[in-house]
Coordinates of C-alpha atoms and ligand atoms in Angstrom, one line a residue:
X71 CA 0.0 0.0 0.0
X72 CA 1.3 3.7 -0.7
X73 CA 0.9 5.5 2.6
X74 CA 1.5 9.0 4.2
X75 CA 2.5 9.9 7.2
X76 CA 2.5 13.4 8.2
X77 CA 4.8 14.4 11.1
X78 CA 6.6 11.2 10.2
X79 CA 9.8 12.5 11.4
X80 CA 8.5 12.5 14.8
X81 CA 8.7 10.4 17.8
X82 CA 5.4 8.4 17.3
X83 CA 5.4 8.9 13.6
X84 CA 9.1 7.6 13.0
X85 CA 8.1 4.4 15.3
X86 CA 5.0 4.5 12.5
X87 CA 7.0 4.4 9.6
X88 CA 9.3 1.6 10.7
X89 CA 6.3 -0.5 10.8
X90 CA 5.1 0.2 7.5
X91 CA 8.1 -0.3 5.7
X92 CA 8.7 -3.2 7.7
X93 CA 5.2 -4.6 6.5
X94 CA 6.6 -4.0 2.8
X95 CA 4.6 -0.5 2.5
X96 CA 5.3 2.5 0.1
X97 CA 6.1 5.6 3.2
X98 CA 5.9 8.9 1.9
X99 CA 6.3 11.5 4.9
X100 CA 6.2 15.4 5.3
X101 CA 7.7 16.9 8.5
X102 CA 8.9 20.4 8.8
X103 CA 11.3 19.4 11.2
X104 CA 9.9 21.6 14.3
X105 CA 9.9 19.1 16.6
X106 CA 10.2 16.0 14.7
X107 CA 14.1 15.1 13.6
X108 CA 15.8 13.8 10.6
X109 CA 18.1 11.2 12.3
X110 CA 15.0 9.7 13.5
X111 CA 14.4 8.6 9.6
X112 CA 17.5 8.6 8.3
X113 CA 18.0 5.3 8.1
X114 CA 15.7 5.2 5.4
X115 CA 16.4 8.1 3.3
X116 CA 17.8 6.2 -0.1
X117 CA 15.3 3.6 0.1
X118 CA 13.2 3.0 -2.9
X119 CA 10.0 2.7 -0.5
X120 CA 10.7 5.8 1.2
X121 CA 9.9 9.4 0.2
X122 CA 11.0 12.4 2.6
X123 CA 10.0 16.3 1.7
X124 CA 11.0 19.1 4.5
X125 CA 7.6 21.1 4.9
X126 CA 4.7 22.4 6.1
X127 CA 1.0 20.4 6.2
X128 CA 0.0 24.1 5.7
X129 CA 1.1 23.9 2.1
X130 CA -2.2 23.3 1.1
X131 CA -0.6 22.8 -2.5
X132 CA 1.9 19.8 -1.1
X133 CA -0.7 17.9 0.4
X134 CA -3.1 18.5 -2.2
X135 CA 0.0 16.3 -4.5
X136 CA 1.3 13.8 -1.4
X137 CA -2.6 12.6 -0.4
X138 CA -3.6 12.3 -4.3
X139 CA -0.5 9.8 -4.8
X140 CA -1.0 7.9 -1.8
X141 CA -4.0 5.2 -0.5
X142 CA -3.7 5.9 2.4
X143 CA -3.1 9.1 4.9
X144 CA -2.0 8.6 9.1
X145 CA -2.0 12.2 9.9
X146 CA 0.1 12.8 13.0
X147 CA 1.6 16.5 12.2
X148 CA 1.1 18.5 15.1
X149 CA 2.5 21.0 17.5
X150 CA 2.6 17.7 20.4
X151 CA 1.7 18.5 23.9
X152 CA 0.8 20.7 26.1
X153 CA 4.1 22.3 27.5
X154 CA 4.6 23.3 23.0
X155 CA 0.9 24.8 23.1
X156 CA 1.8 27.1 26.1
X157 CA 4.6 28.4 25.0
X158 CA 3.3 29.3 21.4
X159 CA -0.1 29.2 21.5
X160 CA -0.8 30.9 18.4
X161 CA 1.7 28.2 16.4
X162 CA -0.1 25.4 18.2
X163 CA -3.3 26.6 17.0
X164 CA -2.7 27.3 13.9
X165 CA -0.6 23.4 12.7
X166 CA -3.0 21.7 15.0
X167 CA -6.4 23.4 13.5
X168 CA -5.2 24.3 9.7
X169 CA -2.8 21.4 9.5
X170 CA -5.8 19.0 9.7
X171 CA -8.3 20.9 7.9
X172 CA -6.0 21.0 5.2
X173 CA -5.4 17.7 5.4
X174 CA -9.0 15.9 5.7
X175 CA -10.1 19.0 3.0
X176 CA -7.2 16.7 0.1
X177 CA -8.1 13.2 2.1
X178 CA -12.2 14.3 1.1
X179 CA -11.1 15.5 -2.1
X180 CA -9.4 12.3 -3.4
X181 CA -11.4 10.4 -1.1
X182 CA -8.9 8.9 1.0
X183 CA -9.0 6.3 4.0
X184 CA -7.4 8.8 6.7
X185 CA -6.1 8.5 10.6
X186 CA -6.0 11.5 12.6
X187 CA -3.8 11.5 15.6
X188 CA -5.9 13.0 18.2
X189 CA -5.2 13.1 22.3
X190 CA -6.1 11.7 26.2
X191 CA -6.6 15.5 25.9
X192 CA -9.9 15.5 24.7
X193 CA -11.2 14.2 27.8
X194 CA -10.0 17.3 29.9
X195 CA -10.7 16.9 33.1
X196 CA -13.6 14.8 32.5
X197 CA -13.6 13.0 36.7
X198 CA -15.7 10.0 35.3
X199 CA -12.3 7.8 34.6
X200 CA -11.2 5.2 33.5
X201 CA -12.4 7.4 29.8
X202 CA -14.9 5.8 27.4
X203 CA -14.8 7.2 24.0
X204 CA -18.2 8.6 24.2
X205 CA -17.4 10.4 27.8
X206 CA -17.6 14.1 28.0
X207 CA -14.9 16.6 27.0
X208 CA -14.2 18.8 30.1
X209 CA -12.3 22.0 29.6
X210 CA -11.1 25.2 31.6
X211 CA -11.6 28.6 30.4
X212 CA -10.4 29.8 26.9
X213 CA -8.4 32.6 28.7
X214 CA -6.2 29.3 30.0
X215 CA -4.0 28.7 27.2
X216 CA -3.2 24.9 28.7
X217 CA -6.7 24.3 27.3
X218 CA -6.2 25.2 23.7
X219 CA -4.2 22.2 22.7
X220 CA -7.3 19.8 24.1
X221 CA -9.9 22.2 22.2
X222 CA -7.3 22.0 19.2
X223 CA -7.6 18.2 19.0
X224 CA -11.5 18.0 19.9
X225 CA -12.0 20.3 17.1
X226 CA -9.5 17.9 14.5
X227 CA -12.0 14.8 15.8
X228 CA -15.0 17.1 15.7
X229 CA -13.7 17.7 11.8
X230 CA -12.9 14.9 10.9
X231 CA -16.4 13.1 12.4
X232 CA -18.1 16.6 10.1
X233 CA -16.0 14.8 7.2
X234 CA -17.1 11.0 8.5
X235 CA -20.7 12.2 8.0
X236 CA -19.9 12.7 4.1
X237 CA -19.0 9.5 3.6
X238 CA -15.4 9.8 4.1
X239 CA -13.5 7.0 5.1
X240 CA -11.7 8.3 8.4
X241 CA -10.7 7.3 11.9
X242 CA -9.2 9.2 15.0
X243 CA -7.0 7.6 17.6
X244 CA -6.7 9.1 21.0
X245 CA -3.1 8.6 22.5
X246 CA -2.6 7.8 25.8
X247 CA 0.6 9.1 27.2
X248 CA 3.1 7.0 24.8
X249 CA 7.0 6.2 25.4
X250 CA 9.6 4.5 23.9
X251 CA 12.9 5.3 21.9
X252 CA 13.0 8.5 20.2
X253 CA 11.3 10.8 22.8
X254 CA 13.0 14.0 23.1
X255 CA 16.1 12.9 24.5
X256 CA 16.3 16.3 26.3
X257 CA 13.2 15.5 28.0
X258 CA 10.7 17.9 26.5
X259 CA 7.1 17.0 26.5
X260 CA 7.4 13.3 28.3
X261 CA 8.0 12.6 32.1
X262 CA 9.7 9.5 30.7
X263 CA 12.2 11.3 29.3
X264 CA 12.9 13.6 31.7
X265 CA 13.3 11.3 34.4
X266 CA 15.5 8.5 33.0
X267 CA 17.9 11.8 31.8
X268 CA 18.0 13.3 35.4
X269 CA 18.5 9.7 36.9
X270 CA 21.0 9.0 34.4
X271 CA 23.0 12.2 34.9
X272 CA 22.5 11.8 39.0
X273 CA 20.3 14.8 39.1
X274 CA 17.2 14.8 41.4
X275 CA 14.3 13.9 40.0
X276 CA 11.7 16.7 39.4
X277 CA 7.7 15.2 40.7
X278 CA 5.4 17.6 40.0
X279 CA 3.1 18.4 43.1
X280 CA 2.6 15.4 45.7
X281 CA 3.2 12.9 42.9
X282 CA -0.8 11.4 43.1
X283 CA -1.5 11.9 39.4
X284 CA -2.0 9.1 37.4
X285 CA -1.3 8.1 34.1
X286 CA -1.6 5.1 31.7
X287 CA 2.2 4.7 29.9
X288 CA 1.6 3.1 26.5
X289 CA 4.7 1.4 24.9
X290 CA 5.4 2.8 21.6
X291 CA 5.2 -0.2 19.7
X292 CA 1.7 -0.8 21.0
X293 CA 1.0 3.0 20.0
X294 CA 2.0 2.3 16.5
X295 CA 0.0 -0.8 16.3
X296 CA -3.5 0.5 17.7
X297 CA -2.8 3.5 14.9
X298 CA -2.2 0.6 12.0
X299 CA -5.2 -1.2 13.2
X300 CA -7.1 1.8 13.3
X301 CA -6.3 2.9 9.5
X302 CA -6.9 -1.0 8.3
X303 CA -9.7 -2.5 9.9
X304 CA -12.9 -2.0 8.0
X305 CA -15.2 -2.0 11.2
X306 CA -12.9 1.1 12.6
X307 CA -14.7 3.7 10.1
X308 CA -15.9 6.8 11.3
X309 CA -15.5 5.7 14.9
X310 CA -12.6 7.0 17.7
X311 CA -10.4 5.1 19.5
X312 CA -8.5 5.4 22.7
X313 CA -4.8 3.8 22.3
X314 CA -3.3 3.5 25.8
X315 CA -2.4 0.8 28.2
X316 CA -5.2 0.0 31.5
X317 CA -1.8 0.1 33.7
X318 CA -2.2 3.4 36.1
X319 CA 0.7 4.3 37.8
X320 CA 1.3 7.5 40.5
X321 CA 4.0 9.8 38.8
X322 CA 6.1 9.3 42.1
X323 CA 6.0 6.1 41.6
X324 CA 6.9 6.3 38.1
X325 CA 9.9 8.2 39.7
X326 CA 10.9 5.5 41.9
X327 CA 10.8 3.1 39.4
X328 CA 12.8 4.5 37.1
X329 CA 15.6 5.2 39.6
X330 CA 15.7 2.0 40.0
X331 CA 16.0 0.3 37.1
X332 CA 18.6 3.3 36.5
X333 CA 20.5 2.4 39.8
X334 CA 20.6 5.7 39.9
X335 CA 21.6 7.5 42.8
X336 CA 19.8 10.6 42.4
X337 CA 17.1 12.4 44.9
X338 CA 13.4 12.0 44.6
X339 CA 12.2 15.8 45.0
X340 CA 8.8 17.5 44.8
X341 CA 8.5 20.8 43.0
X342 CA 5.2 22.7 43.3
X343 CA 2.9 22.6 40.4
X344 CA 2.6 26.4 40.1
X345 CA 6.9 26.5 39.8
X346 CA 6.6 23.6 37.2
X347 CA 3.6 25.2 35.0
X348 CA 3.6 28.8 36.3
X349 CA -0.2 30.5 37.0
X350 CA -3.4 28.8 35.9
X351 CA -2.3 25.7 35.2
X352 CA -4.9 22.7 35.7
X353 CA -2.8 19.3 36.4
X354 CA -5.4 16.3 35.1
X355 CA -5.7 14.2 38.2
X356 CA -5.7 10.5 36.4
X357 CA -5.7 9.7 32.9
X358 CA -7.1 6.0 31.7
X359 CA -8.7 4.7 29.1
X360 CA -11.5 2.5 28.9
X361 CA -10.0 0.0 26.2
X362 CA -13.3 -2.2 25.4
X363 CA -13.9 -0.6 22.3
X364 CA -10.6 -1.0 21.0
X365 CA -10.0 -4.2 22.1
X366 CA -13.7 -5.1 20.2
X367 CA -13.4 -3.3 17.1
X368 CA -9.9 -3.6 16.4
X369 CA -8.5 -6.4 18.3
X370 CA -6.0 -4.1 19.6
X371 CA -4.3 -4.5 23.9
X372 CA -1.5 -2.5 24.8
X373 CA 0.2 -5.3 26.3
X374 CA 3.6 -3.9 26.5
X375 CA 4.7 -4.4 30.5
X376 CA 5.5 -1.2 31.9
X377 CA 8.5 -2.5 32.8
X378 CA 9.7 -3.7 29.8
X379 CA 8.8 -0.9 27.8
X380 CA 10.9 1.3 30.1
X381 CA 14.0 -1.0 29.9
X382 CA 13.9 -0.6 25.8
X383 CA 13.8 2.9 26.7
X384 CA 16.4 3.4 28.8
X385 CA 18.6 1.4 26.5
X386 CA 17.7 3.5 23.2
X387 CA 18.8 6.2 25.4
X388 CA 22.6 4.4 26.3
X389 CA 22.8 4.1 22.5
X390 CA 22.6 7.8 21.9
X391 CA 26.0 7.8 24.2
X392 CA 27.9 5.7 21.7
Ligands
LIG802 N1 5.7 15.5 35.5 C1 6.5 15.5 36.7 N2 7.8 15.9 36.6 C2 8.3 16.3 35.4 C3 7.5 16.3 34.2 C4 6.2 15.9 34.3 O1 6.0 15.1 37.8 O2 9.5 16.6 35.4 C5 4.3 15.1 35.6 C6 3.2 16.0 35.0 O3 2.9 17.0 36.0 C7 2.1 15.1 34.7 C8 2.8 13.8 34.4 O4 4.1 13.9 34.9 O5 1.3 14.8 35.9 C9 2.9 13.5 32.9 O6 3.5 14.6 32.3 P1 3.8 14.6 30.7 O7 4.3 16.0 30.4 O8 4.7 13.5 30.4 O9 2.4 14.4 30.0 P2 0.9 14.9 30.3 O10 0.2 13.7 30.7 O11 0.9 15.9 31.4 O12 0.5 15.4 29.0

Protein backbone atom coordinates (compact mmCIF):
# COMPACT_ATOMS: atom_id res chain seq x y z
CA UNK A 1 0.00 0.00 0.00
CA UNK A 2 1.33 3.68 -0.67
CA UNK A 3 0.91 5.46 2.65
CA UNK A 4 1.50 8.98 4.16
CA UNK A 5 2.50 9.93 7.20
CA UNK A 6 2.48 13.36 8.24
CA UNK A 7 4.76 14.39 11.10
CA UNK A 8 6.57 11.15 10.16
CA UNK A 9 9.82 12.48 11.37
CA UNK A 10 8.53 12.53 14.78
CA UNK A 11 8.70 10.38 17.82
CA UNK A 12 5.42 8.36 17.26
CA UNK A 13 5.37 8.93 13.59
CA UNK A 14 9.13 7.63 13.01
CA UNK A 15 8.05 4.45 15.34
CA UNK A 16 4.96 4.46 12.53
CA UNK A 17 7.01 4.43 9.63
CA UNK A 18 9.25 1.57 10.74
CA UNK A 19 6.30 -0.52 10.81
CA UNK A 20 5.07 0.20 7.48
CA UNK A 21 8.11 -0.32 5.73
CA UNK A 22 8.65 -3.22 7.74
CA UNK A 23 5.20 -4.65 6.47
CA UNK A 24 6.56 -3.96 2.84
CA UNK A 25 4.58 -0.47 2.54
CA UNK A 26 5.35 2.51 0.09
CA UNK A 27 6.09 5.59 3.16
CA UNK A 28 5.91 8.87 1.93
CA UNK A 29 6.33 11.48 4.89
CA UNK A 30 6.17 15.38 5.34
CA UNK A 31 7.71 16.88 8.53
CA UNK A 32 8.92 20.36 8.84
CA UNK A 33 11.27 19.39 11.20
CA UNK A 34 9.90 21.59 14.35
CA UNK A 35 9.89 19.07 16.61
CA UNK A 36 10.17 15.98 14.67
CA UNK A 37 14.12 15.13 13.63
CA UNK A 38 15.76 13.83 10.58
CA UNK A 39 18.08 11.24 12.34
CA UNK A 40 14.95 9.73 13.46
CA UNK A 41 14.38 8.62 9.62
CA UNK A 42 17.52 8.58 8.34
CA UNK A 43 18.05 5.30 8.14
CA UNK A 44 15.67 5.21 5.37
CA UNK A 45 16.40 8.13 3.27
CA UNK A 46 17.78 6.16 -0.13
CA UNK A 47 15.34 3.59 0.08
CA UNK A 48 13.23 2.99 -2.86
CA UNK A 49 10.00 2.66 -0.47
CA UNK A 50 10.66 5.83 1.23
CA UNK A 51 9.85 9.44 0.22
CA UNK A 52 11.02 12.44 2.60
CA UNK A 53 9.98 16.34 1.71
CA UNK A 54 10.97 19.09 4.49
CA UNK A 55 7.59 21.06 4.92
CA UNK A 56 4.71 22.38 6.11
CA UNK A 57 0.99 20.40 6.16
CA UNK A 58 0.01 24.13 5.73
CA UNK A 59 1.14 23.86 2.09
CA UNK A 60 -2.18 23.29 1.05
CA UNK A 61 -0.64 22.78 -2.47
CA UNK A 62 1.86 19.81 -1.15
CA UNK A 63 -0.71 17.90 0.40
CA UNK A 64 -3.11 18.54 -2.15
CA UNK A 65 0.04 16.31 -4.49
CA UNK A 66 1.28 13.84 -1.39
CA UNK A 67 -2.65 12.63 -0.44
CA UNK A 68 -3.60 12.34 -4.26
CA UNK A 69 -0.48 9.79 -4.80
CA UNK A 70 -1.03 7.86 -1.83
CA UNK A 71 -4.00 5.17 -0.48
CA UNK A 72 -3.74 5.86 2.45
CA UNK A 73 -3.10 9.09 4.91
CA UNK A 74 -1.96 8.55 9.06
CA UNK A 75 -2.04 12.22 9.89
CA UNK A 76 0.08 12.82 13.00
CA UNK A 77 1.56 16.46 12.22
CA UNK A 78 1.08 18.53 15.12
CA UNK A 79 2.51 21.02 17.46
CA UNK A 80 2.55 17.69 20.41
CA UNK A 81 1.67 18.50 23.91
CA UNK A 82 0.77 20.73 26.08
CA UNK A 83 4.13 22.33 27.45
CA UNK A 84 4.56 23.32 23.02
CA UNK A 85 0.92 24.80 23.12
CA UNK A 86 1.81 27.11 26.06
CA UNK A 87 4.58 28.39 24.97
CA UNK A 88 3.34 29.27 21.43
CA UNK A 89 -0.11 29.16 21.46
CA UNK A 90 -0.85 30.90 18.39
CA UNK A 91 1.69 28.22 16.36
CA UNK A 92 -0.11 25.39 18.24
CA UNK A 93 -3.34 26.56 17.02
CA UNK A 94 -2.70 27.28 13.93
CA UNK A 95 -0.57 23.42 12.68
CA UNK A 96 -2.99 21.67 14.97
CA UNK A 97 -6.36 23.44 13.54
CA UNK A 98 -5.23 24.31 9.75
CA UNK A 99 -2.83 21.36 9.48
CA UNK A 100 -5.84 18.97 9.73
CA UNK A 101 -8.28 20.94 7.87
CA UNK A 102 -5.96 21.00 5.22
CA UNK A 103 -5.39 17.69 5.43
CA UNK A 104 -8.98 15.90 5.67
CA UNK A 105 -10.14 18.98 2.99
CA UNK A 106 -7.22 16.67 0.14
CA UNK A 107 -8.14 13.19 2.06
CA UNK A 108 -12.22 14.25 1.09
CA UNK A 109 -11.10 15.47 -2.10
CA UNK A 110 -9.42 12.27 -3.41
CA UNK A 111 -11.38 10.45 -1.11
CA UNK A 112 -8.89 8.91 1.02
CA UNK A 113 -8.96 6.33 3.96
CA UNK A 114 -7.44 8.84 6.65
CA UNK A 115 -6.07 8.45 10.61
CA UNK A 116 -5.95 11.53 12.64
CA UNK A 117 -3.83 11.53 15.62
CA UNK A 118 -5.88 12.95 18.20
CA UNK A 119 -5.20 13.12 22.34
CA UNK A 120 -6.11 11.67 26.16
CA UNK A 121 -6.59 15.51 25.87
CA UNK A 122 -9.90 15.53 24.69
CA UNK A 123 -11.22 14.24 27.80
CA UNK A 124 -10.00 17.26 29.89
CA UNK A 125 -10.68 16.92 33.06
CA UNK A 126 -13.62 14.75 32.53
CA UNK A 127 -13.64 12.97 36.69
CA UNK A 128 -15.66 10.03 35.26
CA UNK A 129 -12.28 7.81 34.61
CA UNK A 130 -11.18 5.19 33.52
CA UNK A 131 -12.44 7.38 29.81
CA UNK A 132 -14.88 5.79 27.36
CA UNK A 133 -14.82 7.16 23.99
CA UNK A 134 -18.24 8.61 24.23
CA UNK A 135 -17.42 10.37 27.79
CA UNK A 136 -17.56 14.14 27.98
CA UNK A 137 -14.93 16.60 26.96
CA UNK A 138 -14.17 18.78 30.09
CA UNK A 139 -12.34 22.04 29.55
CA UNK A 140 -11.06 25.17 31.63
CA UNK A 141 -11.62 28.63 30.44
CA UNK A 142 -10.43 29.83 26.92
CA UNK A 143 -8.35 32.61 28.72
CA UNK A 144 -6.21 29.33 29.99
CA UNK A 145 -3.98 28.67 27.22
CA UNK A 146 -3.20 24.90 28.71
CA UNK A 147 -6.70 24.30 27.33
CA UNK A 148 -6.23 25.17 23.66
CA UNK A 149 -4.20 22.24 22.67
CA UNK A 150 -7.29 19.84 24.14
CA UNK A 151 -9.90 22.19 22.25
CA UNK A 152 -7.31 21.96 19.20
CA UNK A 153 -7.56 18.19 18.96
CA UNK A 154 -11.51 17.97 19.88
CA UNK A 155 -11.96 20.32 17.13
CA UNK A 156 -9.54 17.92 14.49
CA UNK A 157 -12.03 14.84 15.79
CA UNK A 158 -15.04 17.07 15.65
CA UNK A 159 -13.72 17.69 11.83
CA UNK A 160 -12.90 14.87 10.93
CA UNK A 161 -16.42 13.13 12.37
CA UNK A 162 -18.10 16.62 10.10
CA UNK A 163 -16.03 14.85 7.19
CA UNK A 164 -17.05 10.97 8.52
CA UNK A 165 -20.74 12.19 7.99
CA UNK A 166 -19.92 12.71 4.10
CA UNK A 167 -19.02 9.55 3.62
CA UNK A 168 -15.40 9.81 4.06
CA UNK A 169 -13.51 6.98 5.13
CA UNK A 170 -11.74 8.35 8.39
CA UNK A 171 -10.74 7.33 11.94
CA UNK A 172 -9.23 9.23 14.95
CA UNK A 173 -7.02 7.60 17.60
CA UNK A 174 -6.72 9.15 21.03
CA UNK A 175 -3.11 8.62 22.48
CA UNK A 176 -2.57 7.85 25.81
CA UNK A 177 0.60 9.14 27.25
CA UNK A 178 3.15 6.98 24.76
CA UNK A 179 7.02 6.23 25.45
CA UNK A 180 9.58 4.52 23.87
CA UNK A 181 12.88 5.29 21.92
CA UNK A 182 13.02 8.45 20.24
CA UNK A 183 11.32 10.83 22.78
CA UNK A 184 13.04 13.97 23.08
CA UNK A 185 16.06 12.89 24.49
CA UNK A 186 16.32 16.29 26.28
CA UNK A 187 13.19 15.46 27.97
CA UNK A 188 10.68 17.91 26.51
CA UNK A 189 7.07 17.00 26.54
CA UNK A 190 7.43 13.31 28.34
CA UNK A 191 8.05 12.57 32.15
CA UNK A 192 9.65 9.54 30.71
CA UNK A 193 12.16 11.31 29.28
CA UNK A 194 12.93 13.57 31.65
CA UNK A 195 13.27 11.27 34.37
CA UNK A 196 15.53 8.55 33.02
CA UNK A 197 17.88 11.82 31.78
CA UNK A 198 18.00 13.25 35.45
CA UNK A 199 18.47 9.69 36.94
CA UNK A 200 21.05 8.98 34.44
CA UNK A 201 23.03 12.22 34.89
CA UNK A 202 22.49 11.75 38.99
CA UNK A 203 20.28 14.77 39.08
CA UNK A 204 17.21 14.81 41.37
CA UNK A 205 14.26 13.94 39.99
CA UNK A 206 11.73 16.70 39.44
CA UNK A 207 7.65 15.18 40.71
CA UNK A 208 5.43 17.57 39.99
CA UNK A 209 3.05 18.38 43.07
CA UNK A 210 2.56 15.41 45.69
CA UNK A 211 3.21 12.89 42.85
CA UNK A 212 -0.75 11.44 43.13
CA UNK A 213 -1.48 11.94 39.36
CA UNK A 214 -1.96 9.05 37.40
CA UNK A 215 -1.28 8.09 34.09
CA UNK A 216 -1.58 5.09 31.69
CA UNK A 217 2.21 4.73 29.90
CA UNK A 218 1.60 3.08 26.50
CA UNK A 219 4.70 1.43 24.87
CA UNK A 220 5.40 2.81 21.59
CA UNK A 221 5.20 -0.15 19.65
CA UNK A 222 1.75 -0.80 21.01
CA UNK A 223 0.96 3.03 20.00
CA UNK A 224 1.98 2.28 16.47
CA UNK A 225 -0.04 -0.84 16.34
CA UNK A 226 -3.47 0.52 17.66
CA UNK A 227 -2.82 3.47 14.94
CA UNK A 228 -2.22 0.63 11.98
CA UNK A 229 -5.22 -1.18 13.16
CA UNK A 230 -7.09 1.76 13.34
CA UNK A 231 -6.26 2.85 9.48
CA UNK A 232 -6.91 -0.98 8.30
CA UNK A 233 -9.70 -2.52 9.93
CA UNK A 234 -12.86 -2.05 8.05
CA UNK A 235 -15.16 -1.96 11.21
CA UNK A 236 -12.89 1.07 12.65
CA UNK A 237 -14.67 3.65 10.11
CA UNK A 238 -15.95 6.76 11.34
CA UNK A 239 -15.47 5.71 14.88
CA UNK A 240 -12.64 7.01 17.66
CA UNK A 241 -10.40 5.09 19.54
CA UNK A 242 -8.48 5.39 22.70
CA UNK A 243 -4.83 3.77 22.29
CA UNK A 244 -3.33 3.48 25.80
CA UNK A 245 -2.35 0.80 28.23
CA UNK A 246 -5.17 0.02 31.46
CA UNK A 247 -1.76 0.10 33.65
CA UNK A 248 -2.24 3.44 36.10
CA UNK A 249 0.66 4.32 37.78
CA UNK A 250 1.32 7.51 40.54
CA UNK A 251 4.02 9.80 38.76
CA UNK A 252 6.12 9.34 42.05
CA UNK A 253 6.01 6.12 41.56
CA UNK A 254 6.94 6.28 38.07
CA UNK A 255 9.94 8.15 39.66
CA UNK A 256 10.89 5.52 41.89
CA UNK A 257 10.84 3.11 39.43
CA UNK A 258 12.83 4.50 37.13
CA UNK A 259 15.63 5.18 39.57
CA UNK A 260 15.75 1.97 40.02
CA UNK A 261 15.99 0.29 37.10
CA UNK A 262 18.63 3.29 36.46
CA UNK A 263 20.52 2.35 39.80
CA UNK A 264 20.57 5.66 39.92
CA UNK A 265 21.61 7.51 42.84
CA UNK A 266 19.82 10.58 42.44
CA UNK A 267 17.08 12.40 44.93
CA UNK A 268 13.43 12.04 44.56
CA UNK A 269 12.20 15.84 45.04
CA UNK A 270 8.80 17.47 44.81
CA UNK A 271 8.48 20.77 43.01
CA UNK A 272 5.21 22.66 43.30
CA UNK A 273 2.86 22.57 40.35
CA UNK A 274 2.59 26.39 40.14
CA UNK A 275 6.88 26.52 39.80
CA UNK A 276 6.59 23.60 37.21
CA UNK A 277 3.61 25.16 35.05
CA UNK A 278 3.60 28.84 36.34
CA UNK A 279 -0.16 30.48 37.00
CA UNK A 280 -3.40 28.84 35.92
CA UNK A 281 -2.35 25.67 35.16
CA UNK A 282 -4.86 22.72 35.69
CA UNK A 283 -2.79 19.28 36.37
CA UNK A 284 -5.38 16.35 35.13
CA UNK A 285 -5.71 14.16 38.20
CA UNK A 286 -5.70 10.49 36.36
CA UNK A 287 -5.66 9.65 32.86
CA UNK A 288 -7.09 6.00 31.74
CA UNK A 289 -8.73 4.68 29.06
CA UNK A 290 -11.49 2.52 28.88
CA UNK A 291 -9.97 -0.04 26.25
CA UNK A 292 -13.25 -2.22 25.41
CA UNK A 293 -13.92 -0.60 22.26
CA UNK A 294 -10.60 -0.98 21.05
CA UNK A 295 -10.00 -4.22 22.13
CA UNK A 296 -13.73 -5.06 20.24
CA UNK A 297 -13.45 -3.30 17.15
CA UNK A 298 -9.86 -3.58 16.44
CA UNK A 299 -8.53 -6.42 18.28
CA UNK A 300 -5.97 -4.08 19.59
CA UNK A 301 -4.32 -4.52 23.87
CA UNK A 302 -1.48 -2.53 24.84
CA UNK A 303 0.18 -5.27 26.26
CA UNK A 304 3.56 -3.87 26.53
CA UNK A 305 4.67 -4.37 30.45
CA UNK A 306 5.47 -1.20 31.86
CA UNK A 307 8.49 -2.49 32.82
CA UNK A 308 9.67 -3.65 29.80
CA UNK A 309 8.84 -0.90 27.78
CA UNK A 310 10.94 1.33 30.13
CA UNK A 311 13.96 -1.03 29.87
CA UNK A 312 13.92 -0.60 25.77
CA UNK A 313 13.81 2.95 26.68
CA UNK A 314 16.35 3.36 28.82
CA UNK A 315 18.57 1.42 26.51
CA UNK A 316 17.69 3.52 23.20
CA UNK A 317 18.77 6.22 25.43
CA UNK A 318 22.61 4.40 26.34
CA UNK A 319 22.81 4.07 22.49
CA UNK A 320 22.58 7.76 21.93
CA UNK A 321 25.98 7.80 24.22
CA UNK A 322 27.89 5.67 21.75
N1 LIG B 1 5.67 15.53 35.53
C1 LIG B 1 6.46 15.50 36.67
N2 LIG B 1 7.77 15.89 36.57
C2 LIG B 1 8.32 16.30 35.39
C3 LIG B 1 7.52 16.32 34.23
C4 LIG B 1 6.19 15.93 34.34
O1 LIG B 1 6.01 15.13 37.77
O2 LIG B 1 9.52 16.62 35.38
C5 LIG B 1 4.28 15.08 35.65
C6 LIG B 1 3.25 16.02 35.04
O3 LIG B 1 2.88 17.02 35.96
C7 LIG B 1 2.11 15.06 34.74
C8 LIG B 1 2.83 13.75 34.39
O4 LIG B 1 4.15 13.88 34.92
O5 LIG B 1 1.34 14.82 35.88
C9 LIG B 1 2.91 13.48 32.90
O6 LIG B 1 3.49 14.61 32.28
P1 LIG B 1 3.81 14.64 30.73
O7 LIG B 1 4.31 16.02 30.43
O8 LIG B 1 4.68 13.50 30.36
O9 LIG B 1 2.40 14.38 30.02
P2 LIG B 1 0.90 14.89 30.30
O10 LIG B 1 0.17 13.67 30.72
O11 LIG B 1 0.90 15.92 31.39
O12 LIG B 1 0.46 15.42 29.00
Amino acid sequence: MRTLVTGGAGYIGSNLVDALMAEGHDVSVVDNLSTGRIENIAHWLGHDRFHFVCDTILNRDLVDHLVAGVDLVYHLAALVGVKYIVDDPVEGIRTNVTGTEIVLEKAYKYWKRTVIASSSEVYGRNPDVPWREDGQSVFGPTTVSRWSYAFSKALDEHLAHSYSLQGLPVTAVRYFNSYGPRLDPNGYGSVVARFITQARAGQPITVYGDGCQTRSFTYVDDTVRGTILAGTVPAAVGQVFNIGSNREIAIRDLGAKIRDLVASASDIVHVPLQEAYGDHFEEIPRRVPDTQRAVRVLGFRAGTPLEQGLKKTLAWFESLDS
